Amino acid sequence: MSCDKTFKCSVADKRLRIVMGYKIGDLIASGKTKLVYALDTPSLVLLRFKDDVTALDGRRRDTIAGKGALNAAISAKLFQVLREGGVENHFVEMLDESSMVVERLSMLPLEVVCRNVATGSIVKRLPIQEGVVFDPPIVEFFLKDDARGDPMLSEAHIVALKLASRGEVDEMIRAILKANEVLKDFLSKRGLTLIDFKLEFGRKEGKLMVGDELDPDCMRIRDSETGRILDKDLYRKGASLEEVKSAYEEVYRRIVER
Ligand code: ATP
Ligand code: TYD
């Protein structure tokens, strides 16, 4: 069988479910852009990045062949950059080009956003002009709840809803601000400007760490020289799927291949 022992192949062929020494178990969760599989080591799970691209809380959806692999590789690289910069996260290793082994976390239903420059939802919600620079950066929390349109939460809401303790909220703010510094520095050396990004956190044995993904689906990145958009804003703004893929490939070239 010529399948390069890839995870894709292992899923297609039930007889071949051991990849790189990991035994792949049941599908635990299927989100809009990723699948989560159990592994024989209960403290780990497998995240498989799909080729799907979505907007408007999943109401718009398309497929871009190769996008899952690009996002998996970009996320893996940026998680390693964060770890080297002192921001603990779930990344363990790549299993194939679009699948990564990560620490199994109990995820908080929160999207934690850090903004360096005003754009997106903040300029719709508040009387702030597009392009205004935030110094210091702004941190915001949103509830992961598509049916409610992911409403914004204050620290008091998070504590009242028992989503996290006050101490954990402070810890997430400190971690995302640190991540912002590490990422801004790393990206600027590659001619990229970090406008904003989103992290998700989970608990492992009571300790918080960054989980999920870190790629152009959940961050806004611009070419520092030309201002070219290199992230999911292209899809949000109605660019062709080829243009979206070409932007993700450019990010891949600058931060993974380099
Ligand atoms: P979105 O995050 O785009 O709103 P979604 O909630 O539909 O999408 P996906 O990102 O497609 O989810 O799927 C990933 C799922 O995996 C999410 O439910 C996420 O919370 C979960 N997840 C991410 N990292 C981990 C981890 N380390 N351990 C357990 N679950 C994780
Ligand atoms: P934001 O401007 O709040 O939302 P929108 O993308 O709808 O304009 O997004 C800020 C950044 O955080 C942007 O890089 C996208 C990312 N983000 C997500 O990836 N998922 C989310 O659910 C939210 C709220 C933000």
XYZ file of C-alpha atoms and ligand atoms in Angstrom:
314
model
C 0.000 0.000 0.000
C 1.511 3.350 -1.016
C 0.122 5.820 1.433
C 3.255 7.230 3.078
C 1.823 6.260 6.460
C -0.187 9.486 6.451
C -3.046 10.137 8.794
C -5.388 10.619 5.804
C -4.564 7.108 4.737
C -4.995 5.762 8.248
C -8.500 7.183 8.399
C -9.419 5.808 4.983
C -8.119 2.374 5.909
C -9.316 1.232 9.326
C -6.539 -1.398 9.430
C -3.895 1.286 9.507
C -4.666 3.424 12.506
C -1.231 3.512 14.075
C 0.776 6.481 12.791
C 4.229 7.411 14.113
C 3.602 5.218 17.118
C 0.277 6.891 17.980
C -2.875 4.794 17.917
C -5.693 6.996 16.645
C -8.992 6.536 18.441
C -12.490 7.950 18.087
C -13.502 11.317 16.725
C -14.169 13.397 19.865
C -15.268 16.671 18.273
C -15.843 18.145 14.852
C -15.630 21.925 14.640
C -15.891 24.301 11.708
C -12.236 24.014 10.725
C -10.739 21.189 12.804
C -11.409 17.613 13.899
C -10.332 16.282 17.299
C -9.398 12.583 17.690
C -8.580 10.605 20.817
C -5.142 8.989 21.032
C -4.080 5.934 22.999
C -2.215 8.263 25.378
C -5.190 9.806 27.223
C -3.349 13.046 28.025
C -2.983 13.807 24.288
C -5.352 14.405 21.355
C -4.921 14.787 17.622
C -6.048 18.013 15.904
C -6.686 17.633 12.201
C -6.919 20.899 10.251
C -9.581 20.820 7.531
C -9.433 22.615 4.176
C -12.637 24.490 5.049
C -12.803 28.255 5.375
C -15.787 29.834 7.125
C -17.108 33.275 8.013
C -20.213 34.792 9.624
C -20.154 32.238 12.494
C -20.111 29.384 9.993
C -22.964 30.643 7.817
C -20.547 31.071 4.882
C -18.311 28.135 4.002
C -15.919 27.117 1.210
C -13.074 24.667 0.718
C -9.518 25.569 -0.283
C -7.393 22.514 -1.094
C -4.200 22.635 0.961
C -5.395 25.242 3.469
C -5.487 22.722 6.339
C -1.830 21.827 5.814
C -0.797 25.504 5.570
C -2.611 26.393 8.800
C -1.297 23.340 10.640
C 2.303 24.179 9.696
C 1.913 27.885 10.535
C 0.267 27.057 13.881
C 2.978 24.537 14.749
C 5.708 27.093 14.022
C 4.020 29.888 15.982
C 3.298 27.603 18.961
C 7.024 26.771 19.059
C 7.874 30.479 18.838
C 5.496 31.154 21.745
C 7.018 28.360 23.829
C 10.520 29.721 23.250
C 9.163 33.121 24.290
C 7.785 31.715 27.547
C 4.084 31.279 26.622
C 3.020 27.720 27.516
C 0.813 25.978 24.946
C -0.514 22.566 23.930
C 1.705 21.791 20.905
C 3.549 18.446 21.032
C 4.460 17.464 17.451
C 3.223 17.190 13.872
C 1.833 13.808 12.902
C 1.327 14.500 9.220
C 1.127 17.697 7.199
C -2.322 18.659 8.448
C -2.483 16.889 11.833
C -0.785 17.759 15.105
C -0.542 15.992 18.434
C -1.397 18.319 21.323
C -1.917 18.138 25.076
C -5.550 17.319 25.797
C -7.077 20.382 27.462
C -10.405 21.144 29.014
C -11.134 24.163 26.822
C -12.730 27.355 28.155
C -15.564 28.568 25.863
C -13.775 31.891 25.379
C -12.120 33.729 22.504
C -9.419 36.005 23.906
C -8.526 38.800 21.468
C -5.535 41.165 21.524
C -5.571 44.274 19.308
C -2.653 46.475 18.229
C -4.565 48.370 15.536
C -8.292 49.159 15.318
C -10.208 47.186 12.692
C -12.926 44.532 12.495
C -15.598 44.301 15.163
C -14.175 47.032 17.420
C -14.683 49.795 14.838
C -18.275 48.628 14.346
C -19.015 48.507 18.095
C -17.240 51.663 19.270
C -16.595 55.167 17.919
C -12.974 54.339 17.045
C -11.472 55.080 13.629
C -10.108 52.239 11.524
C -6.301 52.143 11.802
C -5.928 53.792 15.228
C -2.929 52.251 17.045
C -3.568 50.907 20.546
C -0.637 51.500 22.877
C -0.945 49.637 25.165
C -2.728 46.893 23.211
C -6.368 46.096 24.060
C -7.465 42.667 25.351
C -11.096 41.565 24.932
C -13.034 38.392 25.802
C -15.865 36.855 23.757
C -18.148 33.929 24.621
C -17.895 31.040 22.137
C -21.574 30.839 21.325
C -22.411 31.014 17.606
C -26.174 31.113 18.269
C -25.689 34.322 20.300
C -23.160 35.760 17.827
C -20.187 35.326 20.219
C -21.048 38.222 22.601
C -18.302 40.254 24.257
C -17.765 39.553 27.985
C -16.405 41.638 30.839
C -14.285 40.093 33.601
C -17.373 40.257 35.845
C -19.418 38.288 33.268
C -16.716 35.607 33.045
C -16.619 35.203 36.827
C -20.444 35.328 37.214
C -20.874 32.673 34.493
C -18.188 30.609 36.312
C -16.181 30.312 33.084
C -12.933 31.235 34.859
C -11.774 32.727 38.146
C -10.545 36.318 38.508
C -7.007 34.972 38.866
C -7.386 33.006 35.631
C -8.700 36.093 33.785
C -5.589 38.006 34.912
C -3.416 35.069 33.853
C -5.003 35.012 30.352
C -4.489 38.779 29.982
C -0.826 38.451 30.991
C -0.325 35.463 28.646
C -1.906 37.080 25.573
C 0.009 40.343 26.102
C 3.236 38.353 26.350
C 2.241 36.350 23.244
C 1.583 39.645 21.449
C 5.104 40.912 22.181
C 6.702 37.614 21.114
C 4.631 37.352 17.900
C 4.987 41.036 16.932
C 8.758 40.750 17.213
C 8.946 37.435 15.306
C 6.636 38.644 12.516
C 8.202 42.088 12.125
C 11.570 40.442 11.397
C 9.778 38.766 8.471
C 8.230 41.966 7.124
C 4.837 41.293 8.680
C 2.706 43.510 10.932
C 0.443 41.923 13.541
C -2.843 43.852 13.654
C -4.779 41.573 16.035
C -5.204 37.906 16.958
C -7.268 35.477 18.995
C -6.187 32.767 21.434
C -8.168 30.049 23.158
C -7.141 28.674 26.551
C -7.742 25.349 28.278
C -6.908 23.725 31.602
C -4.596 20.792 32.140
C -4.561 19.503 35.704
C -5.945 22.880 36.779
C -3.261 24.878 34.962
C -4.144 27.205 32.069
C -2.365 26.992 28.743
C -2.936 28.171 25.175
C -4.710 25.643 22.925
C -6.484 25.568 19.554
C -4.710 27.223 16.582
C -2.582 30.236 15.649
C -2.647 31.034 11.934
C -4.141 33.501 9.406
C -7.676 32.258 10.222
C -7.468 33.810 13.682
C -5.022 36.681 13.259
C -4.790 39.744 11.054
C -1.388 40.095 9.395
C -0.349 42.734 6.876
C 2.775 43.084 4.734
C 4.680 45.835 6.575
C 5.825 47.515 3.322
C 2.768 47.323 1.089
C -0.076 46.818 3.569
C -1.168 43.714 1.606
C -3.731 41.704 3.585
C -2.403 38.212 4.332
C -5.191 36.646 6.391
C -8.859 35.636 6.528
C -9.967 39.255 6.032
C -9.540 38.511 2.305
C -12.241 35.841 2.571
C -14.412 38.056 4.790
C -14.155 40.825 2.165
C -15.111 38.491 -0.718
C -11.711 37.907 -2.412
C -11.381 34.832 -4.620
C -10.381 31.531 -2.997
C -7.156 31.627 -5.077
C -6.267 35.014 -3.552
C -6.951 33.675 -0.050
C -4.744 30.631 -0.655
C -1.969 32.742 -2.151
C -1.931 34.962 0.976
C -1.722 31.949 3.309
C 1.112 30.544 1.154
C 2.971 33.852 1.487
C 2.662 33.683 5.302
C 3.875 30.064 5.186
C 6.898 31.029 3.060
C 7.879 33.865 5.375
C 7.485 32.135 8.714
C 7.844 28.383 8.151
C 10.155 27.974 5.144
C 12.532 30.766 6.138
P -14.097 28.059 15.958
O -13.008 27.903 17.019
O -13.554 28.395 14.603
O -15.280 28.850 16.411
P -15.161 25.526 16.363
O -15.498 25.812 17.754
O -16.218 25.046 15.451
O -14.576 26.670 15.630
P -12.759 24.127 15.534
O -11.700 25.144 15.735
O -13.125 23.754 14.183
O -13.961 24.534 16.483
O -12.426 22.759 16.272
C -11.525 22.653 17.244
C -12.137 22.120 18.511
O -11.068 21.565 19.243
C -12.722 23.244 19.368
O -13.862 22.768 20.019
C -11.604 23.507 20.374
O -12.091 24.005 21.594
C -11.013 22.107 20.548
N -9.608 22.082 20.987
C -8.597 22.857 20.579
N -7.455 22.541 21.218
C -7.750 21.518 22.049
C -6.993 20.750 22.982
N -5.700 20.962 23.180
N -7.632 19.786 23.688
C -8.950 19.546 23.497
N -9.725 20.227 22.612
C -9.123 21.209 21.901
P -12.789 40.764 15.560
O -12.410 42.049 14.910
O -13.332 40.854 16.947
O -13.894 40.028 14.755
P -14.198 39.916 13.218
O -13.172 38.962 12.739
O -15.585 39.356 13.203
O -14.107 41.264 12.612
O -11.559 39.772 15.529
C -10.320 40.143 16.087
C -9.284 39.100 15.751
O -9.539 37.903 16.453
C -9.221 38.719 14.276
O -7.868 38.481 13.951
C -10.000 37.440 14.188
C -9.853 36.835 15.565
N -11.072 36.169 16.051
C -11.284 34.843 15.721
O -10.451 34.216 15.037
N -12.412 34.221 16.176
C -13.336 34.882 16.933
O -14.357 34.274 17.314
C -13.104 36.246 17.271
C -14.091 37.017 18.112
C -11.954 36.853 16.815
